[in-house]
Amino acid sequence: MNPDPQKHTNKPAVQPLHKGRDTQNQASFELILNWYKINGKTLVGEEALSQLNIRKLLSVLGNPLWNKLYHCWTVELKHMPELQPFVEHQFDPEKFVYFIEAYSV
């Protein structure tokens, strides 16, 4: 008989979302979505992503390296469906390019 591995672990099967907080090392992060017109240099809009935590963001982005103080990542078309539930702005990749900045607070 194979024991259920979930019964012998203290970790939940799914990590809960915490508003911008990494509960593993108790650090807080502010995540900001910025968007610019394609081929433009002027910021068109920005939105604080208070419902998205750093762990989920890094998972969606494919676990890129970051310095835990500040970083900025490009949001690619493939990331948008997973990020859209956390964003009020409707992604429009035909008009805008997107970046998410993470700040340690």
Short mmCIF file of the C-alpha atoms (twelve columns), coordinates in Angstrom:
data_MODEL
# 
_entry.id   MODEL 
# 
loop_
_atom_site.group_PDB 
_atom_site.id 
_atom_site.type_symbol 
_atom_site.label_atom_id 
_atom_site.label_alt_id 
_atom_site.label_comp_id 
_atom_site.label_asym_id 
_atom_site.label_seq_id 
_atom_site.Cartn_x 
_atom_site.Cartn_y 
_atom_site.Cartn_z 
_atom_site.pdbx_PDB_model_num 
ATOM 1   C CA . MET A 1   0.000  0.000  0.000   1 
ATOM 2   C CA . ASN A 2   1.414  3.410  -0.987  1 
ATOM 3   C CA . PRO A 3   1.013  6.047  1.716   1 
ATOM 4   C CA . ASP A 4   -0.335 9.434  0.685   1 
ATOM 5   C CA . PRO A 5   2.718  11.790 0.646   1 
ATOM 6   C CA . GLN A 6   0.442  14.754 1.465   1 
ATOM 7   C CA . LYS A 7   -0.391 13.190 4.857   1 
ATOM 8   C CA . HIS A 8   3.246  13.180 5.957   1 
ATOM 9   C CA . THR A 9   4.136  16.777 5.200   1 
ATOM 10  C CA . ASN A 10  3.476  20.041 6.991   1 
ATOM 11  C CA . LYS A 11  3.318  22.021 3.748   1 
ATOM 12  C CA . PRO A 12  -0.052 22.701 2.106   1 
ATOM 13  C CA . ALA A 13  -0.536 21.372 -1.418  1 
ATOM 14  C CA . VAL A 14  -1.201 24.917 -2.687  1 
ATOM 15  C CA . GLN A 15  0.560  28.014 -1.362  1 
ATOM 16  C CA . PRO A 16  -1.914 30.741 -0.329  1 
ATOM 17  C CA . LEU A 17  -1.689 34.182 -1.885  1 
ATOM 18  C CA . HIS A 18  -0.600 36.954 0.453   1 
ATOM 19  C CA . LYS A 19  -0.866 40.545 -0.673  1 
ATOM 20  C CA . GLY A 20  2.661  41.289 -1.822  1 
ATOM 21  C CA . ARG A 21  4.182  39.374 1.083   1 
ATOM 22  C CA . ASP A 22  6.692  36.536 0.878   1 
ATOM 23  C CA . THR A 23  5.806  34.577 4.015   1 
ATOM 24  C CA . GLN A 24  8.825  32.295 3.735   1 
ATOM 25  C CA . ASN A 25  11.290 35.052 4.638   1 
ATOM 26  C CA . GLN A 26  8.750  37.655 5.863   1 
ATOM 27  C CA . ALA A 27  9.742  40.293 3.307   1 
ATOM 28  C CA . SER A 28  7.192  42.627 1.731   1 
ATOM 29  C CA . PHE A 29  7.204  43.631 -1.906  1 
ATOM 30  C CA . GLU A 30  5.296  46.161 -3.931  1 
ATOM 31  C CA . LEU A 31  4.478  45.012 -7.458  1 
ATOM 32  C CA . ILE A 32  3.644  47.634 -10.081 1 
ATOM 33  C CA . LEU A 33  2.456  46.987 -13.638 1 
ATOM 34  C CA . ASN A 34  3.568  49.690 -16.105 1 
ATOM 35  C CA . TRP A 35  2.544  49.975 -19.741 1 
ATOM 36  C CA . TYR A 36  3.860  51.998 -22.662 1 
ATOM 37  C CA . LYS A 37  2.662  52.434 -26.232 1 
ATOM 38  C CA . ILE A 38  4.514  50.085 -28.550 1 
ATOM 39  C CA . ASN A 39  7.607  51.935 -29.823 1 
ATOM 40  C CA . GLY A 40  6.897  54.724 -27.313 1 
ATOM 41  C CA . LYS A 41  8.952  55.995 -24.408 1 
ATOM 42  C CA . THR A 42  6.199  57.656 -22.397 1 
ATOM 43  C CA . LEU A 43  4.489  55.814 -19.569 1 
ATOM 44  C CA . VAL A 44  0.796  55.405 -20.462 1 
ATOM 45  C CA . GLY A 45  -0.406 53.825 -17.216 1 
ATOM 46  C CA . GLU A 46  0.485  51.968 -14.077 1 
ATOM 47  C CA . GLU A 47  -1.314 49.793 -11.563 1 
ATOM 48  C CA . ALA A 48  -0.333 48.446 -8.151  1 
ATOM 49  C CA . LEU A 49  -0.874 44.685 -8.077  1 
ATOM 50  C CA . SER A 50  -1.875 44.245 -4.432  1 
ATOM 51  C CA . GLN A 51  -3.462 40.803 -4.946  1 
ATOM 52  C CA . LEU A 52  -0.390 39.310 -6.633  1 
ATOM 53  C CA . ASN A 53  2.493  38.046 -4.524  1 
ATOM 54  C CA . ILE A 54  6.129  37.747 -5.544  1 
ATOM 55  C CA . ARG A 55  6.144  33.936 -5.493  1 
ATOM 56  C CA . LYS A 56  3.220  33.713 -7.932  1 
ATOM 57  C CA . LEU A 57  4.768  36.385 -10.167 1 
ATOM 58  C CA . LEU A 58  8.105  34.591 -10.304 1 
ATOM 59  C CA . SER A 59  6.342  31.311 -11.039 1 
ATOM 60  C CA . VAL A 60  4.378  32.835 -13.939 1 
ATOM 61  C CA . LEU A 61  7.559  34.417 -15.333 1 
ATOM 62  C CA . GLY A 62  9.443  31.103 -15.244 1 
ATOM 63  C CA . ASN A 63  11.385 31.748 -12.013 1 
ATOM 64  C CA . PRO A 64  13.806 34.401 -13.270 1 
ATOM 65  C CA . LEU A 65  16.672 35.606 -11.109 1 
ATOM 66  C CA . TRP A 66  16.120 38.723 -9.030  1 
ATOM 67  C CA . ASN A 67  17.980 40.611 -6.323  1 
ATOM 68  C CA . LYS A 68  15.123 40.861 -3.746  1 
ATOM 69  C CA . LEU A 69  15.435 44.667 -3.587  1 
ATOM 70  C CA . TYR A 70  14.281 45.917 -6.994  1 
ATOM 71  C CA . HIS A 71  13.761 44.352 -10.371 1 
ATOM 72  C CA . CYS A 72  11.776 44.912 -13.546 1 
ATOM 73  C CA . TRP A 73  10.563 42.190 -15.885 1 
ATOM 74  C CA . THR A 74  8.913  42.320 -19.300 1 
ATOM 75  C CA . VAL A 75  5.433  40.808 -19.372 1 
ATOM 76  C CA . GLU A 76  5.272  38.649 -22.475 1 
ATOM 77  C CA . LEU A 77  2.122  37.572 -24.301 1 
ATOM 78  C CA . LYS A 78  2.406  34.068 -22.809 1 
ATOM 79  C CA . HIS A 79  2.290  35.524 -19.242 1 
ATOM 80  C CA . MET A 80  -0.820 37.649 -19.734 1 
ATOM 81  C CA . PRO A 81  -3.535 34.970 -19.275 1 
ATOM 82  C CA . GLU A 82  -2.148 33.949 -15.863 1 
ATOM 83  C CA . LEU A 83  -1.624 37.534 -14.726 1 
ATOM 84  C CA . GLN A 84  -4.938 38.972 -15.961 1 
ATOM 85  C CA . PRO A 85  -6.935 37.851 -12.860 1 
ATOM 86  C CA . PHE A 86  -4.656 40.056 -10.723 1 
ATOM 87  C CA . VAL A 87  -4.866 43.113 -13.029 1 
ATOM 88  C CA . GLU A 88  -7.767 45.551 -13.452 1 
ATOM 89  C CA . HIS A 89  -6.303 46.940 -16.702 1 
ATOM 90  C CA . GLN A 90  -7.221 44.747 -19.664 1 
ATOM 91  C CA . PHE A 91  -3.992 43.646 -21.363 1 
ATOM 92  C CA . ASP A 92  -3.813 44.889 -24.958 1 
ATOM 93  C CA . PRO A 93  -0.549 43.564 -26.454 1 
ATOM 94  C CA . GLU A 94  -1.327 45.063 -29.880 1 
ATOM 95  C CA . LYS A 95  -1.161 48.594 -28.423 1 
ATOM 96  C CA . PHE A 96  1.111  48.357 -25.373 1 
ATOM 97  C CA . VAL A 97  4.247  46.762 -23.939 1 
ATOM 98  C CA . TYR A 98  4.135  45.797 -20.259 1 
ATOM 99  C CA . PHE A 99  6.608  45.609 -17.402 1 
ATOM 100 C CA . ILE A 100 6.237  44.597 -13.773 1 
ATOM 101 C CA . GLU A 101 8.480  46.226 -11.216 1 
ATOM 102 C CA . ALA A 102 9.097  44.698 -7.790  1 
ATOM 103 C CA . TYR A 103 10.270 46.852 -4.886  1 
ATOM 104 C CA . SER A 104 11.236 45.645 -1.437  1 
ATOM 105 C CA . VAL A 105 9.290  47.675 1.151   1 
# 
